[in-house]
Coordinates of C-alpha atoms in Angstrom, one line a residue:
Chain A
M3 CA -1.8 -10.6 12.1
T4 CA -1.8 -14.3 13.0
I5 CA 1.3 -14.8 11.0
G6 CA 2.7 -12.6 14.0
V7 CA 1.1 -14.5 17.1
I8 CA 2.4 -17.3 15.7
A9 CA 6.2 -16.0 15.7
D10 CA 5.6 -14.3 19.1
S11 CA 4.9 -17.6 20.5
K12 CA 7.9 -19.0 19.1
T13 CA 10.3 -16.7 20.7
R14 CA 8.3 -17.4 24.2
T15 CA 9.4 -21.0 24.2
Q16 CA 12.9 -20.1 22.9
T17 CA 13.5 -17.7 26.3
K18 CA 11.9 -20.4 28.1
S19 CA 15.0 -22.7 27.4
M20 CA 17.7 -20.3 29.3
P21 CA 18.7 -20.7 33.1
V22 CA 15.7 -19.5 35.4
K23 CA 18.2 -17.2 37.2
E24 CA 19.9 -15.8 34.3
K25 CA 16.6 -14.9 32.4
S26 CA 15.3 -13.1 35.4
K27 CA 18.3 -10.9 35.6
R28 CA 18.4 -10.0 31.6
I29 CA 14.9 -9.7 32.3
S30 CA 15.3 -6.6 34.5
G31 CA 18.5 -5.0 33.0
Q32 CA 15.8 -5.4 29.9
Q33 CA 12.6 -3.3 31.4
L34 CA 14.5 -0.3 30.6
A35 CA 16.0 -1.3 27.5
G36 CA 13.1 -2.3 25.6
Y37 CA 11.6 0.7 26.3
I38 CA 13.8 3.0 25.1
F39 CA 14.0 1.6 21.9
I40 CA 10.4 1.3 21.3
S41 CA 10.0 4.9 22.2
P42 CA 9.5 6.4 18.4
W43 CA 6.9 4.2 18.4
L44 CA 5.4 4.9 21.1
L45 CA 5.6 8.3 21.2
G46 CA 4.3 8.6 17.6
F47 CA 1.5 6.1 18.5
L48 CA 0.3 8.2 21.7
L49 CA 1.2 11.7 19.6
L50 CA -0.4 10.6 15.6
T51 CA -2.7 8.2 16.3
L52 CA -3.7 7.4 19.9
W53 CA -4.7 11.1 20.5
P54 CA -5.7 12.2 17.1
I55 CA -8.4 8.7 17.6
A56 CA -9.8 10.2 20.9
Q57 CA -10.0 13.9 19.6
S58 CA -12.1 12.3 16.4
F59 CA -14.5 11.0 18.7
Y60 CA -15.3 14.3 20.9
L61 CA -15.3 16.1 17.3
S62 CA -17.6 13.3 15.8
F63 CA -20.2 15.3 18.3
T64 CA -19.4 19.0 17.3
E65 CA -19.2 21.4 14.7
Y66 CA -16.4 22.6 13.8
S67 CA -14.6 25.0 10.9
L68 CA -11.0 25.3 12.1
L69 CA -11.4 28.9 12.5
E70 CA -13.8 28.9 15.6
D71 CA -13.7 26.6 18.6
P72 CA -15.5 23.6 18.3
V73 CA -19.2 23.6 19.1
W74 CA -21.3 20.5 20.9
T75 CA -23.9 19.5 19.0
G76 CA -24.2 16.3 20.5
T77 CA -25.5 13.6 17.6
D78 CA -26.9 15.9 15.3
N79 CA -23.3 14.9 12.9
Y80 CA -24.3 11.3 12.7
V81 CA -28.1 12.0 12.8
N82 CA -27.5 14.2 9.7
I83 CA -25.3 11.6 7.9
F84 CA -28.1 8.9 8.4
T85 CA -30.8 10.1 7.6
D86 CA -30.6 13.6 5.8
D87 CA -27.7 12.9 3.6
A88 CA -28.3 11.6 0.1
T89 CA -24.4 12.5 -0.4
F90 CA -23.7 9.6 2.4
T91 CA -25.7 7.2 0.6
K92 CA -24.5 6.8 -2.8
S93 CA -21.1 7.1 -1.6
L94 CA -21.3 4.3 1.0
S95 CA -22.4 2.7 -1.8
V96 CA -20.2 3.4 -4.4
T97 CA -17.8 2.5 -2.4
F98 CA -19.2 -1.5 -1.0
M99 CA -19.5 -2.3 -5.0
F100 CA -16.3 -1.6 -5.4
V101 CA -14.9 -3.3 -1.9
L102 CA -17.8 -6.1 -3.8
F103 CA -16.3 -6.2 -6.5
S104 CA -12.6 -5.5 -6.5
V105 CA -11.1 -7.8 -3.2
P106 CA -12.1 -10.7 -5.0
L107 CA -11.0 -9.9 -8.3
K108 CA -7.4 -9.4 -6.9
L109 CA -7.6 -12.0 -4.6
F110 CA -8.6 -14.3 -7.3
F111 CA -5.9 -13.1 -10.3
S112 CA -3.9 -12.9 -8.2
L113 CA -3.7 -16.1 -6.9
M114 CA -3.7 -17.7 -10.3
V115 CA -0.7 -15.4 -11.4
A116 CA 1.0 -16.7 -8.1
I117 CA 0.5 -20.8 -9.0
A118 CA 1.7 -19.7 -12.7
L119 CA 4.8 -17.8 -10.9
N120 CA 5.6 -21.0 -8.5
K121 CA 7.4 -22.4 -10.9
N122 CA 11.3 -23.3 -11.3
I123 CA 11.7 -22.9 -15.5
K124 CA 14.9 -20.6 -17.0
G125 CA 13.8 -16.5 -17.1
M126 CA 10.9 -16.5 -13.8
N127 CA 12.7 -13.6 -12.9
L128 CA 12.0 -11.5 -16.0
Y129 CA 8.3 -12.8 -16.0
R130 CA 8.3 -11.9 -12.0
T131 CA 9.2 -8.7 -12.7
A132 CA 7.4 -7.8 -16.1
I133 CA 4.2 -8.9 -13.7
Y134 CA 4.7 -6.7 -10.4
F135 CA 6.0 -3.9 -12.8
P136 CA 2.3 -2.3 -13.1
S137 CA 2.0 -2.9 -9.2
L138 CA 4.7 -0.7 -8.3
I139 CA 3.6 1.8 -10.1
G140 CA -0.2 1.9 -10.6
G141 CA -0.7 3.5 -7.2
S142 CA 0.5 6.4 -8.8
I143 CA -0.8 10.0 -9.9
A144 CA 1.3 9.2 -13.3
V145 CA -1.1 6.1 -14.0
A146 CA -4.2 7.8 -13.5
A147 CA -3.1 10.3 -15.8
L148 CA -2.4 7.7 -18.2
W149 CA -6.0 5.6 -17.3
R150 CA -7.7 8.9 -17.7
N151 CA -6.7 9.2 -20.9
M152 CA -7.0 5.2 -22.3
F153 CA -10.3 5.5 -21.6
G154 CA -11.1 8.3 -23.0
L155 CA -14.1 8.7 -25.3
D156 CA -11.8 9.0 -28.3
G157 CA -8.8 6.9 -26.0
Y158 CA -6.5 4.4 -26.8
V159 CA -9.3 1.2 -25.5
N160 CA -12.4 2.6 -27.8
Q161 CA -9.5 2.9 -30.9
V162 CA -9.1 -0.9 -30.0
L163 CA -12.6 -1.8 -29.7
A164 CA -13.5 -0.1 -33.1
W165 CA -11.2 -2.7 -35.0
F166 CA -13.3 -5.4 -33.7
G167 CA -16.6 -3.1 -34.9
I168 CA -17.7 -2.7 -31.4
E169 CA -18.5 1.1 -30.6
G170 CA -17.5 2.4 -27.1
V171 CA -18.4 4.6 -24.2
G172 CA -16.4 7.0 -22.6
W173 CA -15.4 4.7 -20.1
I174 CA -14.6 7.1 -17.5
S175 CA -17.6 10.0 -18.6
N176 CA -20.1 7.0 -18.5
P177 CA -21.6 6.1 -14.7
D178 CA -22.8 2.8 -16.2
T179 CA -18.6 1.9 -16.3
S180 CA -16.8 4.4 -15.1
L181 CA -16.7 2.4 -11.7
G182 CA -16.0 -0.4 -13.8
T183 CA -12.8 1.3 -15.1
L184 CA -11.7 1.8 -11.2
I185 CA -11.7 -1.2 -10.2
L186 CA -10.0 -3.0 -13.6
L187 CA -7.8 -0.6 -12.9
N188 CA -7.4 -1.7 -9.5
T189 CA -6.6 -5.1 -10.1
W190 CA -4.0 -4.0 -12.5
Q191 CA -1.9 -4.3 -9.2
F192 CA -2.1 -7.2 -8.0
G193 CA 0.8 -7.5 -7.6
S194 CA 1.9 -7.2 -3.8
T195 CA -0.6 -9.5 -3.2
M196 CA 0.6 -12.0 -5.5
V197 CA 4.3 -11.5 -4.3
I198 CA 2.4 -12.5 -0.3
F199 CA 0.7 -15.7 -1.9
L200 CA 3.9 -16.3 -3.7
A201 CA 5.6 -16.1 -0.7
G202 CA 2.8 -18.2 0.8
L203 CA 3.3 -20.9 -1.9
K204 CA 7.2 -21.2 -1.2
Q205 CA 6.3 -22.6 2.0
V206 CA 4.4 -25.6 1.2
P207 CA 5.7 -28.4 1.9
Q208 CA 6.6 -30.7 -1.2
E209 CA 6.4 -33.7 0.3
L210 CA 2.4 -33.2 0.8
Y211 CA 2.1 -33.1 -3.0
E212 CA 4.7 -35.9 -3.7
S213 CA 3.0 -38.8 -0.9
A214 CA -0.5 -37.0 -3.0
S215 CA 0.6 -38.1 -6.2
V216 CA 0.9 -41.8 -5.2
D217 CA -2.0 -41.7 -3.5
G218 CA -2.7 -40.9 -7.0
A219 CA -4.5 -37.5 -6.8
G220 CA -4.8 -35.2 -9.6
K221 CA -4.1 -31.8 -10.2
V222 CA -7.2 -30.9 -9.5
R223 CA -7.3 -32.6 -6.2
K224 CA -3.8 -31.5 -4.8
F225 CA -5.1 -28.1 -5.7
I226 CA -8.4 -28.1 -3.8
S227 CA -6.9 -30.8 -1.0
I228 CA -3.5 -29.4 -0.5
T229 CA -3.0 -26.0 -1.8
L230 CA -5.8 -24.1 -0.8
P231 CA -5.8 -25.3 2.9
M232 CA -2.5 -24.4 3.3
L233 CA -2.6 -20.9 1.8
S234 CA -5.7 -20.3 3.5
P235 CA -3.9 -18.3 6.5
V236 CA -2.1 -15.9 3.6
M237 CA -5.6 -15.7 2.4
F238 CA -6.7 -14.4 5.6
F239 CA -4.3 -12.0 6.1
N240 CA -5.0 -11.1 1.9
L241 CA -8.8 -11.1 2.4
V242 CA -8.3 -8.5 5.6
L243 CA -6.0 -6.3 4.3
G244 CA -7.7 -5.9 1.3
I245 CA -10.9 -5.2 2.1
I246 CA -9.2 -2.4 4.9
G247 CA -7.6 -1.3 1.9
S248 CA -10.6 -0.7 -0.8
F249 CA -12.3 0.8 1.6
Q250 CA -9.8 3.5 1.6
T251 CA -9.5 4.4 -2.2
F252 CA -8.5 7.4 -2.9
T253 CA -6.4 8.8 -5.8
S254 CA -7.8 6.8 -8.7
A255 CA -10.8 8.1 -8.0
F256 CA -9.9 11.6 -6.8
I257 CA -7.6 11.9 -10.1
I258 CA -9.1 10.3 -13.2
T259 CA -13.1 10.8 -12.4
K260 CA -13.1 13.4 -9.5
G261 CA -16.0 11.4 -8.3
G262 CA -18.4 12.0 -11.1
P263 CA -20.0 11.0 -13.3
I264 CA -22.9 12.1 -11.6
N265 CA -21.5 10.8 -8.1
S266 CA -20.9 7.2 -9.5
T267 CA -17.3 7.2 -8.4
Y268 CA -17.8 8.9 -5.4
M269 CA -15.8 7.0 -2.8
Y270 CA -16.4 7.0 0.9
A271 CA -12.5 8.5 1.1
M272 CA -13.0 11.2 -1.4
F273 CA -16.7 11.8 0.2
L274 CA -14.5 12.6 3.9
Y275 CA -12.1 14.7 2.5
E276 CA -13.9 16.9 0.7
K277 CA -16.5 17.5 3.8
A278 CA -12.9 17.8 5.6
F279 CA -11.0 19.8 3.5
K280 CA -13.2 21.7 1.0
H281 CA -16.0 22.6 3.1
Y282 CA -14.2 22.4 6.6
Q283 CA -16.8 21.1 8.2
M284 CA -14.0 18.8 10.7
G285 CA -16.9 17.5 13.3
Y286 CA -18.9 15.8 10.2
A287 CA -16.3 13.8 8.0
S288 CA -15.0 13.3 12.0
A289 CA -18.6 11.8 12.2
L290 CA -18.7 9.8 8.5
A291 CA -14.5 8.6 9.9
W292 CA -16.0 6.9 13.2
I293 CA -18.6 5.5 10.7
L294 CA -16.2 4.1 8.9
L295 CA -14.1 2.4 11.2
S296 CA -17.1 0.5 12.8
I297 CA -18.0 -0.7 8.7
V298 CA -14.4 -2.0 8.8
A299 CA -14.0 -2.9 12.0
L300 CA -17.4 -5.4 12.4
L301 CA -16.3 -6.5 8.8
T302 CA -12.8 -7.8 10.0
L303 CA -14.7 -9.1 13.7
I304 CA -16.7 -10.8 11.0
N305 CA -13.6 -11.9 9.4
F306 CA -11.9 -13.2 12.4
A307 CA -15.3 -14.8 13.7
A308 CA -15.5 -16.9 9.9
S309 CA -11.6 -17.8 9.7
R310 CA -12.2 -20.7 12.0
Y311 CA -14.6 -22.4 9.9
W312 CA -11.8 -22.2 6.5
V313 CA -8.7 -21.5 8.0
F314 CA -6.0 -24.1 8.1
Y315 CA -3.1 -23.8 10.6
E316 CA -0.7 -26.4 10.9
S317 CA -0.3 -25.7 15.0
D318 CA -3.5 -26.8 15.3
G319 CA -3.2 -30.0 13.9
G320 CA -5.9 -29.9 11.7
K321 CA -8.5 -29.2 13.6
T322 CA -10.5 -26.9 11.4
K323 CA -11.4 -27.9 8.4
Chain B
M9 CA 9.5 -35.2 -23.6
N10 CA 6.5 -34.3 -21.2
T11 CA 8.2 -31.6 -18.8
L12 CA 9.6 -29.9 -21.5
R13 CA 6.4 -29.2 -23.5
S14 CA 4.9 -28.0 -20.3
N15 CA 7.8 -26.1 -19.6
L16 CA 7.0 -24.5 -23.2
T17 CA 3.5 -24.1 -22.2
S18 CA 4.4 -22.3 -19.2
H19 CA 6.6 -19.7 -21.0
F20 CA 4.5 -19.1 -23.7
S21 CA 1.6 -18.2 -21.2
L22 CA 3.9 -16.4 -19.3
S23 CA 4.6 -14.3 -22.2
A24 CA 1.5 -13.8 -23.6
F25 CA 0.4 -12.1 -20.0
S26 CA 3.8 -10.4 -19.2
F27 CA 2.9 -9.1 -22.3
I28 CA -0.8 -7.6 -21.5
M29 CA 0.6 -6.6 -18.2
L30 CA 2.9 -4.2 -19.7
Y31 CA 0.9 -3.0 -22.6
P32 CA -0.8 -0.1 -20.9
V33 CA 3.1 1.1 -20.2
I34 CA 4.7 0.3 -23.8
W35 CA 1.6 1.5 -25.4
W36 CA 2.6 5.1 -22.8
V37 CA 6.5 5.4 -24.0
G38 CA 5.2 5.8 -27.3
A39 CA 2.6 7.7 -27.0
S40 CA 4.5 10.4 -24.9
L41 CA 6.1 11.0 -27.8
K42 CA 3.0 11.8 -30.1
K43 CA 0.9 14.6 -31.2
A44 CA -2.4 15.4 -30.4
E45 CA -4.0 14.6 -33.7
E46 CA -1.8 10.9 -33.5
L47 CA -2.8 10.4 -29.7
S48 CA -5.7 8.7 -30.2
L49 CA -4.9 6.1 -33.2
P50 CA -3.8 2.9 -31.9
T51 CA -0.8 2.6 -33.1
I52 CA 2.3 1.9 -30.6
W53 CA 5.1 4.4 -32.1
P54 CA 4.4 7.9 -34.0
K55 CA 5.5 8.6 -37.6
T56 CA 7.6 11.6 -35.9
P57 CA 8.4 11.5 -32.4
M58 CA 8.1 15.0 -30.7
W59 CA 10.5 14.9 -28.9
E60 CA 9.1 18.5 -27.3
N61 CA 6.5 17.0 -25.6
Y62 CA 9.0 16.3 -22.9
S63 CA 10.6 19.8 -23.3
N64 CA 7.6 21.4 -23.2
G65 CA 6.2 19.6 -20.4
W66 CA 9.3 19.8 -18.8
H67 CA 8.4 23.8 -18.3
F68 CA 5.0 23.8 -18.5
S69 CA 4.6 25.8 -15.4
A70 CA 5.5 29.2 -15.7
D71 CA 7.6 29.8 -13.1
Y72 CA 9.3 26.8 -12.2
T73 CA 10.7 23.7 -14.2
F74 CA 10.2 20.0 -13.9
A75 CA 13.5 19.8 -12.3
H76 CA 12.1 22.4 -9.3
F77 CA 9.2 19.5 -8.5
F78 CA 12.5 16.5 -8.2
G79 CA 14.2 18.4 -6.1
N80 CA 11.4 19.3 -3.8
T81 CA 9.9 15.5 -3.9
L82 CA 13.7 14.1 -3.6
L83 CA 14.2 16.1 -0.2
M84 CA 11.2 15.5 1.1
E85 CA 12.5 11.2 0.1
L86 CA 15.5 12.1 1.9
G87 CA 14.1 12.6 5.4
N88 CA 11.4 9.6 5.0
V89 CA 14.0 6.7 4.0
L90 CA 16.5 8.6 6.4
G91 CA 14.2 8.5 9.6
G92 CA 11.8 5.5 8.5
V93 CA 15.1 2.9 8.2
A94 CA 16.7 4.1 11.2
T95 CA 13.8 4.2 13.9
A96 CA 12.0 1.0 12.0
A97 CA 15.7 -0.7 13.5
I98 CA 15.8 0.6 16.7
V99 CA 12.0 -0.1 17.5
A100 CA 12.1 -3.4 15.8
Y101 CA 15.2 -4.7 18.2
G102 CA 13.0 -3.5 21.6
F103 CA 10.2 -5.5 19.7
G104 CA 11.9 -8.4 18.4
R105 CA 15.0 -9.5 21.4
L106 CA 14.1 -7.8 24.5
N107 CA 11.7 -8.8 27.0
F108 CA 9.5 -6.0 28.7
K109 CA 6.5 -5.6 30.3
L110 CA 3.7 -5.6 28.4
R111 CA 5.5 -6.3 25.4
G112 CA 3.1 -8.5 24.0
F113 CA 0.4 -6.1 24.8
W114 CA 2.3 -2.9 22.7
F115 CA 3.2 -5.4 20.1
S116 CA -0.8 -6.3 19.6
I117 CA -1.8 -2.4 18.9
L118 CA 1.3 -2.0 16.8
L119 CA -0.4 -4.6 14.7
L120 CA -3.6 -3.2 15.4
T121 CA -2.5 0.0 14.1
M122 CA -2.3 -1.7 10.5
M123 CA -5.8 -2.5 10.4
L124 CA -6.9 1.5 11.0
P125 CA -7.9 3.6 8.5
G126 CA -6.0 6.6 7.8
Q127 CA -9.3 8.6 8.2
V128 CA -9.8 8.5 11.6
T129 CA -6.6 9.9 12.2
V130 CA -6.2 12.5 9.3
V131 CA -8.4 15.3 11.0
P132 CA -7.0 15.8 13.8
Q133 CA -3.7 15.1 12.7
Y134 CA -4.3 18.3 9.9
I135 CA -6.0 20.1 13.2
L136 CA -2.9 19.6 15.1
F137 CA -0.2 20.0 12.8
N138 CA -2.3 23.6 11.2
K139 CA -1.9 24.7 15.0
L140 CA 1.8 24.2 15.1
G141 CA 2.0 25.6 12.0
F142 CA 3.5 23.5 9.8
V143 CA 0.8 23.7 7.2
D144 CA 2.0 23.9 3.9
S145 CA 5.7 22.2 5.3
Y146 CA 7.7 19.1 4.6
V147 CA 7.1 18.6 8.5
P148 CA 3.7 16.5 8.5
L149 CA 5.2 14.8 5.3
V150 CA 8.4 13.6 6.9
L151 CA 8.3 13.4 10.2
P152 CA 5.3 10.8 10.9
H153 CA 8.7 8.6 9.5
F154 CA 10.4 9.3 12.4
F155 CA 8.8 7.4 14.5
G156 CA 9.5 4.1 13.8
G157 CA 8.5 4.2 10.1
G158 CA 5.3 2.4 10.2
A159 CA 3.7 -0.7 11.9
F160 CA 4.1 -2.6 8.6
F161 CA 7.9 -1.9 8.7
I162 CA 8.2 -2.6 11.8
F163 CA 6.4 -5.6 11.8
L164 CA 8.9 -6.8 9.1
L165 CA 12.2 -6.5 11.0
V166 CA 10.4 -8.3 13.8
Q167 CA 10.1 -11.1 12.0
F168 CA 13.2 -11.1 10.2
I169 CA 14.7 -9.8 13.7
R170 CA 13.5 -13.4 15.1
S171 CA 15.3 -15.6 12.5
I172 CA 18.2 -14.2 13.6
P173 CA 19.8 -17.2 16.3
R174 CA 19.8 -15.9 19.9
D175 CA 23.4 -17.4 20.4
L176 CA 24.8 -14.9 18.7
D177 CA 23.4 -12.4 21.2
E178 CA 24.4 -14.3 23.8
A179 CA 28.1 -15.0 22.7
A180 CA 27.8 -10.8 22.6
T181 CA 26.7 -11.1 26.3
I182 CA 29.7 -13.1 28.1
D183 CA 31.5 -11.1 26.0
G184 CA 30.4 -8.0 28.1
A185 CA 28.2 -6.1 25.5
S186 CA 25.5 -4.4 27.2
V187 CA 21.5 -4.5 24.9
Y188 CA 22.7 -1.7 23.3
G189 CA 26.3 -3.4 22.3
I190 CA 24.3 -6.0 20.7
F191 CA 22.4 -4.0 18.9
W192 CA 24.6 -2.1 17.0
R193 CA 27.7 -4.9 16.5
V194 CA 25.3 -7.6 16.0
V195 CA 22.1 -6.9 15.1
L196 CA 21.9 -4.0 12.9
P197 CA 25.0 -5.9 10.2
L198 CA 22.9 -8.5 10.0
L199 CA 19.7 -6.2 9.3
K200 CA 21.1 -4.4 6.4
P201 CA 19.3 -6.4 3.6
A202 CA 16.0 -5.9 5.6
L203 CA 16.5 -2.2 5.9
V204 CA 17.3 -1.7 2.5
T205 CA 13.6 -3.4 1.9
V206 CA 12.3 -1.3 4.1
G207 CA 14.3 2.1 2.4
I208 CA 13.1 1.1 -0.9
F209 CA 9.5 0.4 0.1
T210 CA 9.7 3.9 2.2
F211 CA 10.3 5.7 -1.1
I212 CA 8.7 4.3 -3.8
W213 CA 5.7 4.4 -1.2
S214 CA 5.9 7.9 -0.2
W215 CA 6.5 9.3 -3.9
D216 CA 2.7 7.3 -4.1
D217 CA 1.6 8.9 -1.0
F218 CA -0.5 11.6 -2.5
F219 CA -3.2 11.9 -0.3
A220 CA -0.5 13.6 2.2
Q221 CA 0.7 15.7 -0.1
V222 CA -2.4 17.1 -1.5
L223 CA -3.5 17.7 2.2
Y224 CA -0.4 18.9 3.1
L225 CA 1.2 21.1 0.6
S226 CA -0.6 24.0 -1.0
S227 CA 2.0 26.2 -2.5
V228 CA 3.3 26.0 -6.0
D229 CA 7.1 26.6 -4.7
K230 CA 6.4 23.7 -2.5
F231 CA 5.2 20.8 -4.7
T232 CA 6.5 17.4 -5.8
V233 CA 5.8 15.8 -8.5
G234 CA 2.7 14.3 -7.8
L235 CA 1.4 17.8 -7.0
A236 CA 3.1 19.0 -10.4
L237 CA 0.9 16.4 -12.3
R238 CA -2.1 17.2 -10.8
M239 CA -1.9 20.5 -11.7
F240 CA -1.2 19.4 -15.4
I241 CA -4.0 17.2 -15.6
D242 CA -6.2 20.5 -14.2
Q243 CA -5.6 22.7 -17.0
F244 CA -8.4 23.7 -19.1
D245 CA -7.0 22.3 -22.3
I246 CA -4.7 19.4 -21.4
Q247 CA -2.1 19.1 -23.7
W248 CA -2.3 15.4 -23.5
G249 CA 1.5 14.5 -25.1
Q250 CA 3.5 16.4 -22.4
L251 CA 1.3 15.2 -19.1
L252 CA 2.2 11.1 -20.1
A253 CA 5.9 12.4 -21.4
M254 CA 6.3 14.0 -17.6
S255 CA 3.9 11.7 -15.9
L256 CA 6.3 8.5 -17.5
L257 CA 9.4 10.8 -15.8
S258 CA 8.2 11.1 -12.6
I259 CA 7.8 7.4 -12.4
L260 CA 11.5 6.6 -13.2
P261 CA 12.9 7.3 -10.0
S262 CA 10.8 4.7 -8.6
V263 CA 11.5 2.4 -11.5
L264 CA 16.0 2.2 -11.3
I265 CA 15.2 1.5 -7.7
F266 CA 12.7 -1.2 -8.4
F267 CA 15.9 -2.6 -11.2
L268 CA 18.6 -2.0 -9.2
A269 CA 17.1 -3.7 -6.3
Q270 CA 14.9 -6.1 -8.2
K271 CA 16.5 -9.3 -5.9
H272 CA 15.6 -7.4 -2.9
F273 CA 12.2 -6.7 -3.9
V274 CA 10.3 -9.4 -5.2
E275 CA 12.3 -12.1 -3.0
G276 CA 12.3 -9.3 -0.6
I277 CA 9.3 -9.6 1.1
A278 CA 8.8 -13.6 0.2
T279 CA 11.9 -13.9 2.5
T280 CA 11.8 -11.6 5.5
G281 CA 8.3 -10.5 5.9
L282 CA 6.2 -13.9 5.9
K283 CA 8.6 -15.9 8.1
G284 CA 6.0 -18.2 10.1

């Protein structure tokens, strides 16, 4: 987000340099054209985003099965969810566990790999491709099928473990390990996060490292004092989007574990999907959606508020720590 | 000497790591040719490759072959990619180059929608498409791509357009070109590499967008490859060899595109996405 804001301020200074008269003439001519050009998005936003948001909010206070008209029930849905729905509590805690582990794991791995890949050696493109490859296919149902087979009771993973004399469990059919298996699958697909880190690393001015070397800084010192602060905006971007994305994990739980065993992988998105499209409780599902939105929005706000203490922007002249 | 040694260490650790990352995929290729009894053995390659896994898997459904499902998916993709690329370019030009009232406001909204969980809109969208009689058709899957192709792509292209020197626009203005002319003759040609990136991502992401497919398509006749695979998985007695063979085939289009346009891919976001 911040990246966009920075770019926006740059363009503004560019337009300022134009003669005032010419600028105002161009702007008036562009009023209509501007709206014509953004109209596809604007239309889509109003029709498929804004209106649905409003309707979803309304529906969350109703009972609605698609067949009959919505019936206003006040805050019943919310009250039921919070006081009388054990599945809600379960799926929320499962999802929190998933986010809590998979987001930091993915960030850590992708940063480490990005640093390893940010070198100028022969064949680097080959390595990048190989390492990116799982992320290319990772979200597909095909990989979910593969995963389900590999982590089955007599699947490949247990056969390898048997070599080492370890007796494996049914990774997917055991409620203690099923969520961990999904977290592992999620971490395996760290490619796009890694690519963004890689792009960030390329923007770090080499002079900083050189002058640090002159001052006698070692590798670790350079990493802590240069790489980490310079990467913090990218880290922030990945963290915010990572949290939002993880809360919506659906396919892997839906295909590999079907939410089980005993709801140990019943992710929130899957719970919501089943409420809406299996039980046709559209009002209840809408309330669930608004709870999800509130949680995600709250976490994002906390993230933004906390960012001023650890995210470093060059344009501030290094005011922040 | 020192750099040579550190390079060798890098090569060694990177090859090892690449191998670990790719190992499940390598195993997958071998497993797709295995008999059921061999599947759980930790060997990579089967004693006698079962090519029948592919031919039997292809015909696993009594009424349709996988050719039908591939055809369906490609048809959907055609609409998605065309709609996404064309409208994303148009919208991005508006945001990236033109000055109009509330531009900053709308752009912030656009960025905000990137953070909106899809669960909030999915129920009313379904209700809407249901009322219009579009459930169990490709319309709910394809139509959204015609509204700018998604916030992320618009953002990507806006960043790219801003890196195109404004002198070009001004020269064209002096030559009498309108904003439409500048879009068509100046910006669009320069935008091509970024549009390829958008097209590729649209293709691969819609191929994997299982949620929308499972939500809107219900008759087998219209199934995409992903839904066909799900039908396969849900069979009582899963033929794992055949299923893995068909799964492998299902990722082939994405993989092909990935390798054909590899440069765009890994470098693509690196250069266009984050030009701060």
